[in-house]
PDB file of C-alpha atoms in Angstrom:
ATOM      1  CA  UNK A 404     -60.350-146.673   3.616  1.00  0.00           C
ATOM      2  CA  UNK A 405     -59.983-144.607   6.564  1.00  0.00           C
ATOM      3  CA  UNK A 406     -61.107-145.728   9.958  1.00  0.00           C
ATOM      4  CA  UNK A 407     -63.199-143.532  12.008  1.00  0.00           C
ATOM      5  CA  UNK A 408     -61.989-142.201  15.481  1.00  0.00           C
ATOM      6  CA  UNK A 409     -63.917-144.664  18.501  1.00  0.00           C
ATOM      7  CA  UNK A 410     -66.228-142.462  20.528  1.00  0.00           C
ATOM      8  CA  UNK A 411     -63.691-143.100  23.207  1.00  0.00           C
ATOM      9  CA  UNK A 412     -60.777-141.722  21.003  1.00  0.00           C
ATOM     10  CA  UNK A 413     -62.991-138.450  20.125  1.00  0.00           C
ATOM     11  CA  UNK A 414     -63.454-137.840  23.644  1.00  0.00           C
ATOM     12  CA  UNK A 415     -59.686-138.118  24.764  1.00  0.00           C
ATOM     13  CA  UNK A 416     -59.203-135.407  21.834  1.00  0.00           C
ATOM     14  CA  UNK A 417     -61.796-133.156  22.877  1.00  0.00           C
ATOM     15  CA  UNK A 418     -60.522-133.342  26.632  1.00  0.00           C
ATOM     16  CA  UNK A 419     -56.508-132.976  25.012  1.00  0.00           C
ATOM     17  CA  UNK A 420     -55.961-136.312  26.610  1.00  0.00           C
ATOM     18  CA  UNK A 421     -55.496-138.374  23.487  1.00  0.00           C
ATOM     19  CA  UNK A 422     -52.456-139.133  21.298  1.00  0.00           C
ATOM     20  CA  UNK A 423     -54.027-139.761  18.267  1.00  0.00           C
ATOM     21  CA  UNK A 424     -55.317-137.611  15.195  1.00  0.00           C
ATOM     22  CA  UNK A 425     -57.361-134.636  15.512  1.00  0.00           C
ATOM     23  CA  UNK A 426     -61.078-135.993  14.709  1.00  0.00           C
ATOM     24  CA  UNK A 427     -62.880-134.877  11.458  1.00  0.00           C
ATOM     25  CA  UNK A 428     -66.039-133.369  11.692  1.00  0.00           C
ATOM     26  CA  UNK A 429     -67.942-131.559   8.456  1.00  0.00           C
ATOM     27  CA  UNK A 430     -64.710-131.802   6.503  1.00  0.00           C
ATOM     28  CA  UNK A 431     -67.052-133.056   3.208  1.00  0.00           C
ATOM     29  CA  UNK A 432     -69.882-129.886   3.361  1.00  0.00           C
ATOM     30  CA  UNK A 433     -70.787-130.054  -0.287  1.00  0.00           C
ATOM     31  CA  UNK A 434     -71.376-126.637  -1.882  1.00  0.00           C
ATOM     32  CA  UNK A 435     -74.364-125.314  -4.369  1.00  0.00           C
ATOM     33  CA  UNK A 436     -74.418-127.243  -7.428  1.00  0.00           C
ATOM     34  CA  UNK A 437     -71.287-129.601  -6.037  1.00  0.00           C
ATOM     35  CA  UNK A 438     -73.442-132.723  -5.277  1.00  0.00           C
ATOM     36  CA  UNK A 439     -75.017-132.245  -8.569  1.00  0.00           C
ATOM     37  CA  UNK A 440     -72.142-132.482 -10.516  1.00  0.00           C
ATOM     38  CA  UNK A 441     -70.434-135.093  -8.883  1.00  0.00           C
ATOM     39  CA  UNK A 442     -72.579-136.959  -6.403  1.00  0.00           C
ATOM     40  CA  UNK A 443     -71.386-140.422  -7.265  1.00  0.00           C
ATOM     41  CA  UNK A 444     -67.784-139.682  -6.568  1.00  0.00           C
ATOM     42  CA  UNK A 445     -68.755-137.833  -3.319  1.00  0.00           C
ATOM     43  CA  UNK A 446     -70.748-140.386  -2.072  1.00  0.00           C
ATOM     44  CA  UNK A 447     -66.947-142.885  -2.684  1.00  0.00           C
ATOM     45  CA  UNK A 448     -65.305-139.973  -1.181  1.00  0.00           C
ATOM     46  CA  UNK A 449     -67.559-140.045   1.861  1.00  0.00           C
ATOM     47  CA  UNK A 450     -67.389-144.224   2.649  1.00  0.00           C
ATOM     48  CA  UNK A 451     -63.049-143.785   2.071  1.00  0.00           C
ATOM     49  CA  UNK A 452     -62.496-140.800   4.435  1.00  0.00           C
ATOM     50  CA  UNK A 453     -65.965-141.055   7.449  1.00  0.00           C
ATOM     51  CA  UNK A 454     -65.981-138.176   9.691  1.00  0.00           C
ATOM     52  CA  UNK A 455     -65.226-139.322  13.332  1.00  0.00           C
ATOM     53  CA  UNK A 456     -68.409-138.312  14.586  1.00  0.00           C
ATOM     54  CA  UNK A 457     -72.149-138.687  14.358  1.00  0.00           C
ATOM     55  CA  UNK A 458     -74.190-134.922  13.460  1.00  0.00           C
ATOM     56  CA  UNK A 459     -77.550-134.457  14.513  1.00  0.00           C
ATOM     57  CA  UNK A 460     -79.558-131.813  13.387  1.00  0.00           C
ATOM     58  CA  UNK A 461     -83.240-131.435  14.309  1.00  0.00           C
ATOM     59  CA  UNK A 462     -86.120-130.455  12.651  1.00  0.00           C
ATOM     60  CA  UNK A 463     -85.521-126.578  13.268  1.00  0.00           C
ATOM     61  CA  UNK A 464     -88.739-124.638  12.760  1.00  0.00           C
ATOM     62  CA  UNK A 465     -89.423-122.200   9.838  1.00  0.00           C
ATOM     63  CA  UNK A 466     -88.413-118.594   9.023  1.00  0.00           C
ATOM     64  CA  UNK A 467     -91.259-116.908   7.402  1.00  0.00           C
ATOM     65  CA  UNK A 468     -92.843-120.178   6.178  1.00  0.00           C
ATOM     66  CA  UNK A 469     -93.237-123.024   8.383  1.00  0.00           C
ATOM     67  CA  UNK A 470     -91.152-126.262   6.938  1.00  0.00           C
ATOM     68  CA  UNK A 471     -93.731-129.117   8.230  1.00  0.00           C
ATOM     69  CA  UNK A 472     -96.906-129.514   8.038  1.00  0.00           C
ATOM     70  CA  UNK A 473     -97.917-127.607  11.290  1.00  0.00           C
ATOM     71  CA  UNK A 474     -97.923-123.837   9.429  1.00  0.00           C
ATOM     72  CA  UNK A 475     -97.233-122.185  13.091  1.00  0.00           C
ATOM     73  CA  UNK A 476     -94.250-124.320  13.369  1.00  0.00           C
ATOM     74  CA  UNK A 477     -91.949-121.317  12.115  1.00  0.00           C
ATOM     75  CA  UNK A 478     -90.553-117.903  13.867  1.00  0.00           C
ATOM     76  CA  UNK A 479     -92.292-115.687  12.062  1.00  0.00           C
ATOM     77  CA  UNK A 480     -95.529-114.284  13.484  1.00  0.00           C
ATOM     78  CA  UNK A 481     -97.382-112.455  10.502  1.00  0.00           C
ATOM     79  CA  UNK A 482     -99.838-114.198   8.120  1.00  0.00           C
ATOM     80  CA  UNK A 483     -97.922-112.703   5.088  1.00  0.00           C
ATOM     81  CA  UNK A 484     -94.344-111.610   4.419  1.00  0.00           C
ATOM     82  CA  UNK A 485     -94.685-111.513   0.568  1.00  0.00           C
ATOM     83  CA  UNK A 486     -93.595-107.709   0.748  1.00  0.00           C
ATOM     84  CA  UNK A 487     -91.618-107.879   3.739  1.00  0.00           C
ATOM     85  CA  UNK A 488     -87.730-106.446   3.573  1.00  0.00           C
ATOM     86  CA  UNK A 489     -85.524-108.999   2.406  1.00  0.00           C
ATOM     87  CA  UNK A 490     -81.814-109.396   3.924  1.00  0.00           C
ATOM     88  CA  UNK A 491     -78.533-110.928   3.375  1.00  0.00           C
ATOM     89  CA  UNK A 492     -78.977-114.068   4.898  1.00  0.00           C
ATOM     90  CA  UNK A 493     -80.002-115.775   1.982  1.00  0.00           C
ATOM     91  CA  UNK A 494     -82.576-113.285   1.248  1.00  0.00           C
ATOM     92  CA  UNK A 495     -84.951-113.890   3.566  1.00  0.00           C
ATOM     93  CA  UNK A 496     -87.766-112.096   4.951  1.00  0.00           C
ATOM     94  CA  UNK A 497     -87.170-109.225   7.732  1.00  0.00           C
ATOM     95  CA  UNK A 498     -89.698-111.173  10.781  1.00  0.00           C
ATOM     96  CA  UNK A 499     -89.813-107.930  13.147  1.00  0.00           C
ATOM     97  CA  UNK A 500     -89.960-105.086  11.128  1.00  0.00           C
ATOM     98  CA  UNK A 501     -91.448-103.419  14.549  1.00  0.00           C
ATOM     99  CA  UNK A 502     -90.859-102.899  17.980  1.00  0.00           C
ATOM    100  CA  UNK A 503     -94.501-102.638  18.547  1.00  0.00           C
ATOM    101  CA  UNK A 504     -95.161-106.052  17.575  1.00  0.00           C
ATOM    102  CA  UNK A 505     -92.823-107.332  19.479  1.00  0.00           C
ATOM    103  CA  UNK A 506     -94.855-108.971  21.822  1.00  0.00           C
ATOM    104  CA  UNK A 507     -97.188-110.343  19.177  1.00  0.00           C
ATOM    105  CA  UNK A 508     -94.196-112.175  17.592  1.00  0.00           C
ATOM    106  CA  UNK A 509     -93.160-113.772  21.209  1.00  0.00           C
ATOM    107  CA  UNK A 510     -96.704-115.057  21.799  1.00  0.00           C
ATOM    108  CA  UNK A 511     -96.071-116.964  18.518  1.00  0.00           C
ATOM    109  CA  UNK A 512     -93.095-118.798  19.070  1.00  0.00           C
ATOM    110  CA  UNK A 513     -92.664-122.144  18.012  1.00  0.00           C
ATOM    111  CA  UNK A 514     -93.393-125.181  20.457  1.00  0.00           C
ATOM    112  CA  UNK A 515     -89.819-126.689  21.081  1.00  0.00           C
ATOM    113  CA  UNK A 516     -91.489-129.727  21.693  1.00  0.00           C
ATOM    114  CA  UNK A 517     -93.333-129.867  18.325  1.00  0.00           C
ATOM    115  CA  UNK A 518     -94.284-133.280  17.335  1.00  0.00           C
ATOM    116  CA  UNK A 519     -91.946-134.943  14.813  1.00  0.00           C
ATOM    117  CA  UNK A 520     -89.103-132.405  15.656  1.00  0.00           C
ATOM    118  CA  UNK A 521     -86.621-134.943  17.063  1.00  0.00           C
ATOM    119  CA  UNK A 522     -87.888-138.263  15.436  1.00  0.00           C
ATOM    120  CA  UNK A 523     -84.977-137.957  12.905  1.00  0.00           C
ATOM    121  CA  UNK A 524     -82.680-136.962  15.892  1.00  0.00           C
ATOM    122  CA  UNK A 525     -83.347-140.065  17.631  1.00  0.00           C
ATOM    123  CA  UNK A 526     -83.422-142.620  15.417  1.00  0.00           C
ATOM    124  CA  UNK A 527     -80.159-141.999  14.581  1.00  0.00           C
ATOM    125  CA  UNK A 528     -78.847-141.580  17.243  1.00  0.00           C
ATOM    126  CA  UNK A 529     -79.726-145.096  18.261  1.00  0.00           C
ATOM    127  CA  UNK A 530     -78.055-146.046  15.406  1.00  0.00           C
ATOM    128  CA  UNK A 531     -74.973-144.486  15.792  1.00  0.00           C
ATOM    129  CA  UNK A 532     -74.237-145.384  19.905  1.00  0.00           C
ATOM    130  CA  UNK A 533     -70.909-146.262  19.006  1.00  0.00           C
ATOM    131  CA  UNK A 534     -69.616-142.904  17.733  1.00  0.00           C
ATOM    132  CA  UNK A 535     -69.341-139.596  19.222  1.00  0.00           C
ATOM    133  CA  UNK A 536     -72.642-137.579  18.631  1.00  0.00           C
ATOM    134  CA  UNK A 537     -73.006-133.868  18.009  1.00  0.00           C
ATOM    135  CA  UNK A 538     -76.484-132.427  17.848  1.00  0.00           C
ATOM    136  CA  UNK A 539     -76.269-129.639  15.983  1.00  0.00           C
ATOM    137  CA  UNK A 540     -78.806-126.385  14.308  1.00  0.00           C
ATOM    138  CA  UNK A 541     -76.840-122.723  12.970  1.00  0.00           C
ATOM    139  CA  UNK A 542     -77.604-119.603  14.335  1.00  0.00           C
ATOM    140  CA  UNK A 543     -78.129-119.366  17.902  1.00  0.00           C
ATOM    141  CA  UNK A 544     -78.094-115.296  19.125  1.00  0.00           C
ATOM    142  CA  UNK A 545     -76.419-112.849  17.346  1.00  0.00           C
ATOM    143  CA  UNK A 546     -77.238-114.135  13.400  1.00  0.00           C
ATOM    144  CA  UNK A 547     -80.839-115.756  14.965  1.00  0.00           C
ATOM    145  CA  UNK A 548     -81.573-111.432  16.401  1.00  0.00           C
ATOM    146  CA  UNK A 549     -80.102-110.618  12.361  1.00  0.00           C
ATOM    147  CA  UNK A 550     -82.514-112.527  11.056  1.00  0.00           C
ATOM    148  CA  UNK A 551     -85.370-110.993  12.741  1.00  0.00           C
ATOM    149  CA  UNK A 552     -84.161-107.682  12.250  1.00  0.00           C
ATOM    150  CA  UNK A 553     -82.568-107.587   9.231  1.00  0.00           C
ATOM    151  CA  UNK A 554     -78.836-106.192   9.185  1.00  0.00           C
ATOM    152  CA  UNK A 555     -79.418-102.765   9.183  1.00  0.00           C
ATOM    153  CA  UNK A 556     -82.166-102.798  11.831  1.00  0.00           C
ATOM    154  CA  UNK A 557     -79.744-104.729  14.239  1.00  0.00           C
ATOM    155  CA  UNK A 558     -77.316-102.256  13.822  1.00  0.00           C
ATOM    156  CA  UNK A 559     -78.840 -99.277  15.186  1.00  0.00           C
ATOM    157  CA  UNK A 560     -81.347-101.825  17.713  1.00  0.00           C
ATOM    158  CA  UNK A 561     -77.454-102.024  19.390  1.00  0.00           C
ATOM    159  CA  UNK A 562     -78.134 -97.800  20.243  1.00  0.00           C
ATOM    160  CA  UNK A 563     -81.793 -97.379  20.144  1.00  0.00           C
ATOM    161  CA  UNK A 564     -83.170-100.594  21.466  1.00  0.00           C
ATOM    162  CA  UNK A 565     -80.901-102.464  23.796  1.00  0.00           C
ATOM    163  CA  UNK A 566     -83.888-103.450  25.704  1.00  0.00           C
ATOM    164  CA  UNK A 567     -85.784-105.060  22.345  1.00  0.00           C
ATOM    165  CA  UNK A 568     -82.785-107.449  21.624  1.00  0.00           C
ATOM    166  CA  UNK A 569     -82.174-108.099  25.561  1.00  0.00           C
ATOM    167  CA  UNK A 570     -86.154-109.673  25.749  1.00  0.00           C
ATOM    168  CA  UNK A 571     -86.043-111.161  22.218  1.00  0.00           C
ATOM    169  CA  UNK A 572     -82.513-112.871  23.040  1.00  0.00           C
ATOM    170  CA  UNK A 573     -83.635-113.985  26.355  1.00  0.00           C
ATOM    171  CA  UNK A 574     -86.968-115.493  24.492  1.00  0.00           C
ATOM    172  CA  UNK A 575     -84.528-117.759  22.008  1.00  0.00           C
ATOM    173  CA  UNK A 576     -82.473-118.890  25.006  1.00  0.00           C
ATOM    174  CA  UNK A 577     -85.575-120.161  26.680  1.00  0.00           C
ATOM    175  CA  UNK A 578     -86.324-121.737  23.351  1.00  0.00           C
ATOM    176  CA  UNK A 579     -83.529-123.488  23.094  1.00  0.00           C
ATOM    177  CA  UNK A 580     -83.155-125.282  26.907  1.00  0.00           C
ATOM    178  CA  UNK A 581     -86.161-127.579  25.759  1.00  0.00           C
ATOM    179  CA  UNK A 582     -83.965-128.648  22.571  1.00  0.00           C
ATOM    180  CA  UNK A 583     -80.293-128.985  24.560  1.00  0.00           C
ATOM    181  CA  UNK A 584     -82.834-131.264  26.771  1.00  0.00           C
ATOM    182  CA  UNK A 585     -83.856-133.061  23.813  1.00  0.00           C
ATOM    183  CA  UNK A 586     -80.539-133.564  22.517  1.00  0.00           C
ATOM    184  CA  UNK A 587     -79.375-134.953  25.799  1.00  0.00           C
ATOM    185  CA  UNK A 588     -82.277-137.476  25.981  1.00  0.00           C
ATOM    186  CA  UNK A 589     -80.853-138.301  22.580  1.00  0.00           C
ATOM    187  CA  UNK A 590     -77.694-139.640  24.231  1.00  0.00           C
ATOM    188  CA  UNK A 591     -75.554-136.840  21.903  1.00  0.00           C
ATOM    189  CA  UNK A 592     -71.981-136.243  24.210  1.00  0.00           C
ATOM    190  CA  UNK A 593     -71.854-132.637  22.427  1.00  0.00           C
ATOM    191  CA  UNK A 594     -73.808-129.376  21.202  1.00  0.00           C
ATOM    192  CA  UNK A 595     -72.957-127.700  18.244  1.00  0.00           C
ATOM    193  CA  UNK A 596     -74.032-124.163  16.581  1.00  0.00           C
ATOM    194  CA  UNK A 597     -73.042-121.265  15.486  1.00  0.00           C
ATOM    195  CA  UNK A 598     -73.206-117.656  14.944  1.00  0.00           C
ATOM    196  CA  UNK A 599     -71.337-115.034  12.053  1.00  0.00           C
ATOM    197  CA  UNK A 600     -69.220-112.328  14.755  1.00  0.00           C
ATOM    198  CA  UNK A 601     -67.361-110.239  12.624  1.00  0.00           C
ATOM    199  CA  UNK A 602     -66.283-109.704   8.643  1.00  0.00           C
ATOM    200  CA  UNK A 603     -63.064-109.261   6.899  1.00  0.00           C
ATOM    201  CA  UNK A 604     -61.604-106.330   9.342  1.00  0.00           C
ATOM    202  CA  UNK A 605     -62.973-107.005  12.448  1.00  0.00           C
ATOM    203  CA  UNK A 606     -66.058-107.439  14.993  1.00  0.00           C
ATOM    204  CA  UNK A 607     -70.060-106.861  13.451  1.00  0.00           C
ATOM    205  CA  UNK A 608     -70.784-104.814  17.257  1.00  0.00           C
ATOM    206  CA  UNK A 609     -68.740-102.759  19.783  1.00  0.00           C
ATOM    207  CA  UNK A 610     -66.683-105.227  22.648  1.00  0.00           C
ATOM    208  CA  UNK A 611     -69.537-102.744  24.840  1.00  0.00           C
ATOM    209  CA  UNK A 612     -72.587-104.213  22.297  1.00  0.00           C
ATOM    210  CA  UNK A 613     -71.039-107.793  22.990  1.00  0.00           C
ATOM    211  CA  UNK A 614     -70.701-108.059  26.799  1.00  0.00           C
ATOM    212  CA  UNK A 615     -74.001-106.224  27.358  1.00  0.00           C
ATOM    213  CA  UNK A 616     -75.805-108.086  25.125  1.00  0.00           C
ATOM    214  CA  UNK A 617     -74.664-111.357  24.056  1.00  0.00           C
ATOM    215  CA  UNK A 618     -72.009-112.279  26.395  1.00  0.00           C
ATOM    216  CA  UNK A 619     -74.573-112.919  29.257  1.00  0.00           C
ATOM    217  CA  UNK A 620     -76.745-115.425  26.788  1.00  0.00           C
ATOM    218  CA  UNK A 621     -73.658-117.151  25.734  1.00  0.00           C
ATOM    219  CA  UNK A 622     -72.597-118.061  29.344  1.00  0.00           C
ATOM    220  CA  UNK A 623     -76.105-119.245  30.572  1.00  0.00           C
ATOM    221  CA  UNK A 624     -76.509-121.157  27.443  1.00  0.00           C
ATOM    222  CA  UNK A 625     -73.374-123.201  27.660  1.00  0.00           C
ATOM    223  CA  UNK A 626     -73.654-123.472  31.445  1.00  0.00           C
ATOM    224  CA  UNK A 627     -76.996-125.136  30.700  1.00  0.00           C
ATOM    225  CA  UNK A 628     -74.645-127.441  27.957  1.00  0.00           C
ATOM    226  CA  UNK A 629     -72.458-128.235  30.942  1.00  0.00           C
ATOM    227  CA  UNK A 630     -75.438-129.370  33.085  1.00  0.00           C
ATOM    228  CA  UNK A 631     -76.795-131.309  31.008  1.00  0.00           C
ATOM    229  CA  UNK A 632     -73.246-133.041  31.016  1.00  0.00           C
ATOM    230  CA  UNK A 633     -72.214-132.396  27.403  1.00  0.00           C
ATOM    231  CA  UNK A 634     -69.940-130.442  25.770  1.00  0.00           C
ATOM    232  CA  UNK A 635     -70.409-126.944  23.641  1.00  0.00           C
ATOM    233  CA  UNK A 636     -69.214-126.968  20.090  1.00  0.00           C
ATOM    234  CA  UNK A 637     -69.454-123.106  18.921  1.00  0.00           C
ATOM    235  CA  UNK A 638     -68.622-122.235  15.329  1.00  0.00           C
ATOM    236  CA  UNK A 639     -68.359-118.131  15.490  1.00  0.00           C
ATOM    237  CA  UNK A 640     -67.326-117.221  12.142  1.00  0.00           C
ATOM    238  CA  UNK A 641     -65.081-114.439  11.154  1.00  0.00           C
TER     239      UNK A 641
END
C-alpha cells in the first residue's frame, strides 16, 4: 500500500519547496457504468494507492430542479422548464432563455448560506485535519454563463450582450464569496473548480471576449482565495 503525502509534504509541493513526489489528487474519477462493473476492485484500488489530499465538495444548489428539499434551492428561476431548450452540458435545460427576465432570475438566486449546504463539508473536514483539504464545486464563470445560456446563446451574448453576461457574472462571483468563506471556516488550505476554455483547435471566445469579460472575475475571485489565506486550484479544460 501506498502512503499518502502529510499535509505538510502537500504543501512544500504546492509552494515547489518539497523534494518528494508530486501529490495525487482525483487520479481514481470513475467513469459511467465503471463503478458498476467493477466496484469491488475499485474500492481495493482506492485503500492501495489514497490520493494525498482530502476533496470537499458542497452541497451545490440545483439547475432547473432544486437537489434538496428546499425547491428554491436551485439557479433556475421559472416554475417549469419541461419545454425549455436543452444544451450540451449534459442536456440540461437553457435557465435564461431571455434578457428580459434577467432580473427576475437574479432575484431568485440561491441562498449561499442554505441550511444543510456545508454539513457534509464540515464533518469531514474534521475528520480529515491531518491531510491537505481542497474544497471543491465545477463550473465557476465561463461554463456556469453556458449553462444559463445555452451554447449558442453565449456565443453571440459575447457581441450583442456584453452587458447581460458582465451583471450575471458579477451576480455568481458574489455568490460564491459566501461559499470560499465557508470553505475557509472549514479549515480547507485550498479551492478548487473549474471551467471548459477552449476545444480541440483552440479558445471557445476571442482573447478580446476573455479579458473584457472573464479575466476581471477570475482575478477578484482568486484575490478573494488569497485573502482568505488559501490557495486556488483551477482546472480550465482544453
Amino acid at each position: 500500500m501506498r502512503e499518502a503525502l502529510s499535509k505538510e509534504e502537500v504543501k512544500q509541493a504546492v509552494e515547489r519547496s518539497g523534494k518528494g513526489r508530486v501529490p495525487v489528487m482525483m487520479a481514481k474519477w470513475w467513469g459511467d457504468g465503471l463503478y458498476e462493473a467493477y466496484g469491488s476492485e475499485l474500492d481495493e484500488l482506492e485503500r492501495i494507492y489514497p490520493d494525498d489530499v482530502c476533496m470537499l465538495w458542497y452541497q451545490e444548489p440545483g439547475h432547473d430542479l432544486s437537489y434538496t428539499k428546499n425547491p428554491e434551492y436551485r439557479f433556475g428561476y421559472r416554475s417549469d422548464y419541461h419545454d425549455a431548450e436543452r444544451h450540451s452540458i449534459g442536456q440540461e435545460a437553457v435557465l435564461l432563455p431571455d434578457w428580459e427576465e434577467l432580473d427576475e432570475c437574479l432575484t431568485h438566486f440561491p441562498n449561499p448560506y442554505e441550511p444543510g449546504n456545508f454539513d457534509e463539508v464540515r464533518k469531514v473536514s474534521l475528520e480529515n485535519k491531518e491531510k491537505y483539504r481542497i474544497g471543491c464545486w465545477w463550473r465557476v464563470f465561463h461554463e456556469k454563463l453556458w449553462t444559463f445560456r445555452g451554447m449558442e446563446n453565449l456565443m453571440m451574448d459575447y457581441y450583442d450582450n456584453m452587458k447581460g453576461l458582465k451583471k450575471l457574472g458579477r451576480a455568481l462571483l458574489e455568490f460564491y464569496k459566501p461559499i470560499i468563506d465557508q470553505f475557509a471556516e472549514a479549515g480547507c488550505d485550498a479551492i478548487f473548480t473549474s471551467d471548459d476554455l477552449g476545444h480541440q483547435t483552440g479558445p471557445m471566445m476571442s482573447p478580446s471576449v476573455f479579458h473584457e469579460l472573464y479575466f476581471p472575475l477570475y482575478k477578484e475571485f482568486s484575490a478573494y482565495i488569497h485573502e482568505k489565506g488559501m490557495k486556488f486550484f483551477f482546472a480550465f479544460l482544453w
